GROMACS .gro file of C-alpha atoms in nm:
model
  304
    1UNK     CA    1   0.741  -3.656  -1.553
    2UNK     CA    2   0.653  -3.534  -1.205
    3UNK     CA    3   0.766  -3.201  -1.064
    4UNK     CA    4   0.750  -3.103  -0.698
    5UNK     CA    5   0.572  -2.776  -0.624
    6UNK     CA    6   0.488  -2.568  -0.319
    7UNK     CA    7   0.245  -2.286  -0.254
    8UNK     CA    8   0.304  -2.005  -0.008
    9UNK     CA    9   0.110  -1.704   0.110
   10UNK     CA   10   0.341  -1.404   0.087
   11UNK     CA   11   0.341  -1.067   0.267
   12UNK     CA   12   0.150  -1.219   0.557
   13UNK     CA   13   0.229  -1.404   0.879
   14UNK     CA   14  -0.083  -1.620   0.861
   15UNK     CA   15  -0.214  -1.869   0.605
   16UNK     CA   16  -0.494  -1.768   0.371
   17UNK     CA   17  -0.393  -1.402   0.373
   18UNK     CA   18  -0.136  -1.223   0.161
   19UNK     CA   19  -0.061  -1.310  -0.201
   20UNK     CA   20  -0.061  -1.680  -0.299
   21UNK     CA   21   0.247  -1.802  -0.487
   22UNK     CA   22   0.327  -2.133  -0.656
   23UNK     CA   23   0.690  -2.247  -0.680
   24UNK     CA   24   0.772  -2.534  -0.917
   25UNK     CA   25   1.104  -2.704  -0.845
   26UNK     CA   26   1.363  -2.859  -1.080
   27UNK     CA   27   1.209  -2.694  -1.387
   28UNK     CA   28   1.523  -2.694  -1.606
   29UNK     CA   29   1.372  -2.922  -1.871
   30UNK     CA   30   1.049  -2.726  -1.914
   31UNK     CA   31   1.012  -2.519  -2.233
   32UNK     CA   32   0.882  -2.165  -2.199
   33UNK     CA   33   0.544  -2.248  -2.351
   34UNK     CA   34   0.481  -2.524  -2.099
   35UNK     CA   35   0.575  -2.296  -1.810
   36UNK     CA   36   0.314  -2.049  -1.931
   37UNK     CA   37   0.055  -2.327  -1.957
   38UNK     CA   38   0.124  -2.439  -1.602
   39UNK     CA   39   0.099  -2.082  -1.473
   40UNK     CA   40  -0.233  -2.044  -1.653
   41UNK     CA   41  -0.353  -2.375  -1.504
   42UNK     CA   42  -0.259  -2.272  -1.149
   43UNK     CA   43  -0.410  -1.927  -1.214
   44UNK     CA   44  -0.232  -1.740  -0.935
   45UNK     CA   45  -0.090  -1.389  -0.967
   46UNK     CA   46   0.252  -1.546  -1.024
   47UNK     CA   47   0.408  -1.890  -1.056
   48UNK     CA   48   0.784  -1.937  -1.017
   49UNK     CA   49   0.991  -2.203  -1.194
   50UNK     CA   50   1.318  -2.285  -1.017
   51UNK     CA   51   1.617  -2.388  -1.229
   52UNK     CA   52   1.987  -2.442  -1.170
   53UNK     CA   53   2.184  -2.121  -1.135
   54UNK     CA   54   2.404  -2.020  -1.426
   55UNK     CA   55   2.650  -1.851  -1.188
   56UNK     CA   56   2.795  -2.090  -0.928
   57UNK     CA   57   2.775  -1.812  -0.669
   58UNK     CA   58   2.395  -1.790  -0.705
   59UNK     CA   59   2.142  -2.013  -0.531
   60UNK     CA   60   1.905  -2.067  -0.824
   61UNK     CA   61   1.770  -1.922  -1.143
   62UNK     CA   62   1.401  -1.841  -1.142
   63UNK     CA   63   1.148  -1.753  -1.409
   64UNK     CA   64   0.826  -1.577  -1.313
   65UNK     CA   65   0.493  -1.606  -1.496
   66UNK     CA   66   0.149  -1.454  -1.449
   67UNK     CA   67  -0.137  -1.650  -1.609
   68UNK     CA   68  -0.065  -1.471  -1.938
   69UNK     CA   69   0.290  -1.326  -1.947
   70UNK     CA   70   0.644  -1.375  -1.818
   71UNK     CA   71   0.785  -1.104  -1.590
   72UNK     CA   72   1.150  -1.000  -1.560
   73UNK     CA   73   1.110  -0.939  -1.186
   74UNK     CA   74   0.839  -0.947  -0.920
   75UNK     CA   75   0.835  -0.886  -0.548
   76UNK     CA   76   0.623  -1.154  -0.388
   77UNK     CA   77   0.785  -1.432  -0.598
   78UNK     CA   78   1.126  -1.306  -0.482
   79UNK     CA   79   1.024  -1.301  -0.115
   80UNK     CA   80   0.839  -1.635  -0.129
   81UNK     CA   81   1.103  -1.823  -0.327
   82UNK     CA   82   1.384  -1.685  -0.111
   83UNK     CA   83   1.209  -1.803   0.205
   84UNK     CA   84   1.123  -2.144   0.058
   85UNK     CA   85   1.479  -2.215  -0.061
   86UNK     CA   86   1.619  -2.106   0.275
   87UNK     CA   87   1.379  -2.337   0.456
   88UNK     CA   88   1.457  -2.632   0.231
   89UNK     CA   89   1.829  -2.573   0.284
   90UNK     CA   90   1.817  -2.537   0.662
   91UNK     CA   91   1.531  -2.772   0.751
   92UNK     CA   92   1.344  -2.686   1.071
   93UNK     CA   93   1.600  -2.502   1.282
   94UNK     CA   94   1.563  -2.523   1.659
   95UNK     CA   95   1.748  -2.193   1.695
   96UNK     CA   96   1.752  -1.860   1.516
   97UNK     CA   97   1.907  -1.874   1.170
   98UNK     CA   98   1.978  -1.621   0.899
   99UNK     CA   99   2.033  -1.712   0.535
  100UNK     CA  100   2.133  -1.537   0.215
  101UNK     CA  101   1.969  -1.655  -0.107
  102UNK     CA  102   2.083  -1.518  -0.444
  103UNK     CA  103   1.821  -1.550  -0.719
  104UNK     CA  104   1.905  -1.508  -1.086
  105UNK     CA  105   1.603  -1.333  -1.234
  106UNK     CA  106   1.567  -1.200  -1.587
  107UNK     CA  107   1.636  -0.850  -1.456
  108UNK     CA  108   1.959  -0.967  -1.288
  109UNK     CA  109   2.080  -1.120  -0.962
  110UNK     CA  110   1.867  -1.039  -0.656
  111UNK     CA  111   2.007  -1.090  -0.304
  112UNK     CA  112   1.746  -1.200  -0.050
  113UNK     CA  113   1.820  -1.198   0.321
  114UNK     CA  114   1.602  -1.447   0.510
  115UNK     CA  115   1.536  -1.452   0.884
  116UNK     CA  116   1.420  -1.785   1.031
  117UNK     CA  117   1.294  -1.786   1.391
  118UNK     CA  118   1.137  -2.088   1.564
  119UNK     CA  119   0.764  -2.040   1.613
  120UNK     CA  120   0.747  -1.734   1.388
  121UNK     CA  121   0.671  -1.679   1.021
  122UNK     CA  122   0.993  -1.646   0.815
  123UNK     CA  123   1.079  -1.295   0.704
  124UNK     CA  124   1.278  -1.188   0.398
  125UNK     CA  125   1.408  -0.864   0.255
  126UNK     CA  126   1.571  -0.789  -0.078
  127UNK     CA  127   1.738  -0.494  -0.244
  128UNK     CA  128   1.549  -0.383  -0.554
  129UNK     CA  129   1.767  -0.485  -0.851
  130UNK     CA  130   1.684  -0.160  -1.028
  131UNK     CA  131   1.616   0.184  -0.882
  132UNK     CA  132   1.286   0.352  -0.970
  133UNK     CA  133   1.279   0.564  -1.282
  134UNK     CA  134   0.999   0.753  -1.449
  135UNK     CA  135   0.827   0.540  -1.713
  136UNK     CA  136   0.628   0.791  -1.915
  137UNK     CA  137   0.337   1.031  -1.884
  138UNK     CA  138   0.031   0.914  -1.691
  139UNK     CA  139  -0.315   0.949  -1.849
  140UNK     CA  140  -0.523   1.249  -1.746
  141UNK     CA  141  -0.721   1.240  -1.423
  142UNK     CA  142  -1.042   1.240  -1.630
  143UNK     CA  143  -0.941   0.927  -1.823
  144UNK     CA  144  -0.813   0.755  -1.511
  145UNK     CA  145  -1.134   0.832  -1.323
  146UNK     CA  146  -1.345   0.688  -1.605
  147UNK     CA  147  -1.133   0.372  -1.622
  148UNK     CA  148  -1.156   0.324  -1.244
  149UNK     CA  149  -1.519   0.413  -1.184
  150UNK     CA  150  -1.430   0.726  -0.987
  151UNK     CA  151  -1.478   1.100  -1.030
  152UNK     CA  152  -1.188   1.325  -1.134
  153UNK     CA  153  -1.208   1.504  -0.798
  154UNK     CA  154  -1.120   1.175  -0.626
  155UNK     CA  155  -0.791   1.147  -0.816
  156UNK     CA  156  -0.502   1.305  -0.629
  157UNK     CA  157  -0.440   1.438  -0.280
  158UNK     CA  158  -0.211   1.710  -0.143
  159UNK     CA  159   0.055   1.752  -0.415
  160UNK     CA  160   0.037   1.387  -0.530
  161UNK     CA  161  -0.072   1.342  -0.890
  162UNK     CA  162  -0.079   1.039  -1.126
  163UNK     CA  163   0.265   0.928  -1.245
  164UNK     CA  164   0.434   0.632  -1.409
  165UNK     CA  165   0.738   0.464  -1.253
  166UNK     CA  166   0.929   0.141  -1.303
  167UNK     CA  167   1.180  -0.055  -1.097
  168UNK     CA  168   1.189  -0.330  -1.359
  169UNK     CA  169   0.813  -0.349  -1.420
  170UNK     CA  170   0.625  -0.027  -1.513
  171UNK     CA  171   0.314   0.086  -1.326
  172UNK     CA  172   0.079   0.381  -1.336
  173UNK     CA  173   0.052   0.523  -0.984
  174UNK     CA  174  -0.281   0.686  -0.903
  175UNK     CA  175  -0.322   0.876  -0.574
  176UNK     CA  176  -0.679   0.852  -0.446
  177UNK     CA  177  -0.831   1.101  -0.205
  178UNK     CA  178  -0.990   0.866   0.050
  179UNK     CA  179  -1.040   0.510   0.170
  180UNK     CA  180  -1.403   0.526   0.060
  181UNK     CA  181  -1.301   0.617  -0.295
  182UNK     CA  182  -1.027   0.355  -0.325
  183UNK     CA  183  -1.274   0.094  -0.198
  184UNK     CA  184  -1.518   0.180  -0.478
  185UNK     CA  185  -1.257   0.164  -0.752
  186UNK     CA  186  -1.303  -0.104  -1.018
  187UNK     CA  187  -1.195  -0.189  -1.370
  188UNK     CA  188  -1.432  -0.024  -1.618
  189UNK     CA  189  -1.343  -0.219  -1.930
  190UNK     CA  190  -1.511   0.017  -2.174
  191UNK     CA  191  -1.278   0.300  -2.064
  192UNK     CA  192  -0.968   0.099  -1.971
  193UNK     CA  193  -0.830   0.071  -2.324
  194UNK     CA  194  -0.894   0.442  -2.383
  195UNK     CA  195  -0.690   0.530  -2.075
  196UNK     CA  196  -0.401   0.290  -2.126
  197UNK     CA  197  -0.410   0.156  -2.481
  198UNK     CA  198  -0.088  -0.036  -2.542
  199UNK     CA  199   0.099   0.145  -2.262
  200UNK     CA  200   0.365  -0.062  -2.087
  201UNK     CA  201   0.234   0.087  -1.762
  202UNK     CA  202  -0.115  -0.064  -1.798
  203UNK     CA  203  -0.084  -0.209  -1.447
  204UNK     CA  204  -0.242   0.045  -1.214
  205UNK     CA  205  -0.144   0.100  -0.852
  206UNK     CA  206  -0.389   0.304  -0.650
  207UNK     CA  207  -0.284   0.446  -0.315
  208UNK     CA  208  -0.421   0.665  -0.038
  209UNK     CA  209  -0.291   0.789   0.295
  210UNK     CA  210  -0.610   0.665   0.467
  211UNK     CA  211  -0.525   0.326   0.620
  212UNK     CA  212  -0.681   0.039   0.812
  213UNK     CA  213  -0.384   0.004   1.047
  214UNK     CA  214  -0.230   0.300   1.225
  215UNK     CA  215   0.113   0.149   1.161
  216UNK     CA  216   0.061   0.167   0.783
  217UNK     CA  217   0.165   0.468   0.576
  218UNK     CA  218  -0.041   0.388   0.265
  219UNK     CA  219  -0.337   0.171   0.165
  220UNK     CA  220  -0.305   0.035  -0.190
  221UNK     CA  221  -0.476  -0.167  -0.461
  222UNK     CA  222  -0.333  -0.295  -0.791
  223UNK     CA  223  -0.526  -0.378  -1.110
  224UNK     CA  224  -0.345  -0.559  -1.392
  225UNK     CA  225  -0.596  -0.704  -1.640
  226UNK     CA  226  -0.348  -0.703  -1.929
  227UNK     CA  227  -0.124  -0.938  -1.729
  228UNK     CA  228  -0.414  -1.170  -1.646
  229UNK     CA  229  -0.441  -1.032  -1.291
  230UNK     CA  230  -0.770  -0.851  -1.235
  231UNK     CA  231  -0.653  -0.746  -0.888
  232UNK     CA  232  -0.339  -0.839  -0.696
  233UNK     CA  233  -0.338  -0.890  -0.318
  234UNK     CA  234   0.021  -0.763  -0.281
  235UNK     CA  235   0.260  -0.620  -0.539
  236UNK     CA  236   0.623  -0.595  -0.432
  237UNK     CA  237   0.753  -0.474  -0.769
  238UNK     CA  238   0.503  -0.188  -0.756
  239UNK     CA  239   0.606  -0.105  -0.400
  240UNK     CA  240   0.969  -0.083  -0.515
  241UNK     CA  241   0.878   0.159  -0.795
  242UNK     CA  242   0.646   0.348  -0.560
  243UNK     CA  243   0.952   0.471  -0.370
  244UNK     CA  244   1.015   0.699  -0.666
  245UNK     CA  245   0.673   0.861  -0.637
  246UNK     CA  246   0.694   0.897  -0.259
  247UNK     CA  247   1.038   1.055  -0.281
  248UNK     CA  248   0.930   1.296  -0.556
  249UNK     CA  249   0.611   1.423  -0.397
  250UNK     CA  250   0.703   1.414  -0.028
  251UNK     CA  251   1.041   1.582  -0.088
  252UNK     CA  252   1.217   1.373   0.175
  253UNK     CA  253   1.542   1.471   0.344
  254UNK     CA  254   1.858   1.264   0.313
  255UNK     CA  255   1.854   0.944   0.518
  256UNK     CA  256   1.666   0.617   0.555
  257UNK     CA  257   1.288   0.623   0.520
  258UNK     CA  258   1.045   0.342   0.599
  259UNK     CA  259   0.688   0.311   0.478
  260UNK     CA  260   0.453   0.020   0.553
  261UNK     CA  261   0.201  -0.049   0.277
  262UNK     CA  262  -0.122  -0.242   0.328
  263UNK     CA  263  -0.288  -0.406   0.028
  264UNK     CA  264  -0.539  -0.680  -0.054
  265UNK     CA  265  -0.792  -0.586   0.215
  266UNK     CA  266  -1.075  -0.539  -0.036
  267UNK     CA  267  -1.007  -0.894  -0.160
  268UNK     CA  268  -1.011  -1.052   0.185
  269UNK     CA  269  -0.635  -1.120   0.152
  270UNK     CA  270  -0.476  -0.860   0.383
  271UNK     CA  271  -0.108  -0.807   0.301
  272UNK     CA  272   0.164  -0.596   0.460
  273UNK     CA  273   0.468  -0.483   0.261
  274UNK     CA  274   0.768  -0.316   0.425
  275UNK     CA  275   0.923  -0.053   0.198
  276UNK     CA  276   1.246   0.120   0.296
  277UNK     CA  277   1.469   0.343   0.087
  278UNK     CA  278   1.780   0.555   0.112
  279UNK     CA  279   1.775   0.917   0.000
  280UNK     CA  280   2.106   1.090  -0.064
  281UNK     CA  281   2.179   1.459  -0.099
  282UNK     CA  282   1.959   1.654  -0.343
  283UNK     CA  283   1.683   1.396  -0.312
  284UNK     CA  284   1.849   1.120  -0.513
  285UNK     CA  285   1.738   0.763  -0.438
  286UNK     CA  286   2.034   0.538  -0.361
  287UNK     CA  287   1.870   0.209  -0.256
  288UNK     CA  288   1.525   0.053  -0.222
  289UNK     CA  289   1.439  -0.253  -0.015
  290UNK     CA  290   1.124  -0.464   0.007
  291UNK     CA  291   1.048  -0.690   0.302
  292UNK     CA  292   0.775  -0.924   0.413
  293UNK     CA  293   0.684  -1.258   0.567
  294UNK     CA  294   0.561  -1.577   0.400
  295UNK     CA  295   0.409  -1.905   0.517
  296UNK     CA  296   0.403  -2.238   0.338
  297UNK     CA  297   0.052  -2.369   0.264
  298UNK     CA  298   0.066  -2.675   0.033
  299UNK     CA  299   0.304  -2.904  -0.149
  300UNK     CA  300   0.246  -3.165  -0.415
  301UNK     CA  301   0.336  -3.304  -0.757
  302UNK     CA  302   0.257  -3.171  -1.102
  303UNK     CA  303   0.213  -3.438  -1.371
  304UNK     CA  304   0.371  -3.329  -1.699
   0.00000   0.00000   0.00000
């Protein structure tokens, strides 16, 4: 059996930047174990398997795998798959086109708005299927510093402190004092298990207000060794959960707030994630949206 697949670079407007994604089409007949084997073979942060939608109103059902585990939801697979399906449906439009793609993910249905413009990289935005919620107590700054090769004084800035949040996938959010410190951070395996043990939030999202681009609000890195991802060039599911931390610490007024997040620069895969969220009265989050561009890179056949 042969299955068509595509790869895209996501959260970038140019090839060979952003976060690479593989999308395998017509995967209805594949058992779960074989999907995991294919994802391990391709060895990207995530591989998507597209199946027929269970709800006639949806565009497709998708399953998302890292090299080692299946995820209920992820950001760059949602953006990349939404753009790919919109492109395959509309062809190469000579005029501006907008499309709506509804993806059935394990977490639930996710609506993806896609903007196609001739001569420009496609852009997509989706509403987070689940609002951020606190996911537990973060390890101490001392344990985090040891696990990340930093000093305790480099953990935290202003009133930001380590927290755990989830918008479908839990992360530990670690504020870092400077660009120099976040650039030195690394996985120190001898201390990693001590810091995180069997915690569901063993994926660690570091962030600082120091940025490469003046248009960015935060510079970030994400380490996820337990999921088979030593470092991720762009993490949309973390950005969605990050809205909870930003809203808590920055004490934002009611209204719409936008924050651009840069990630992947230390890996040579610069990525730009657009985060926007709605804050209601008394600081309550009402909606979170993630946006970004993607470009197609390869297509081919997988022999099964």
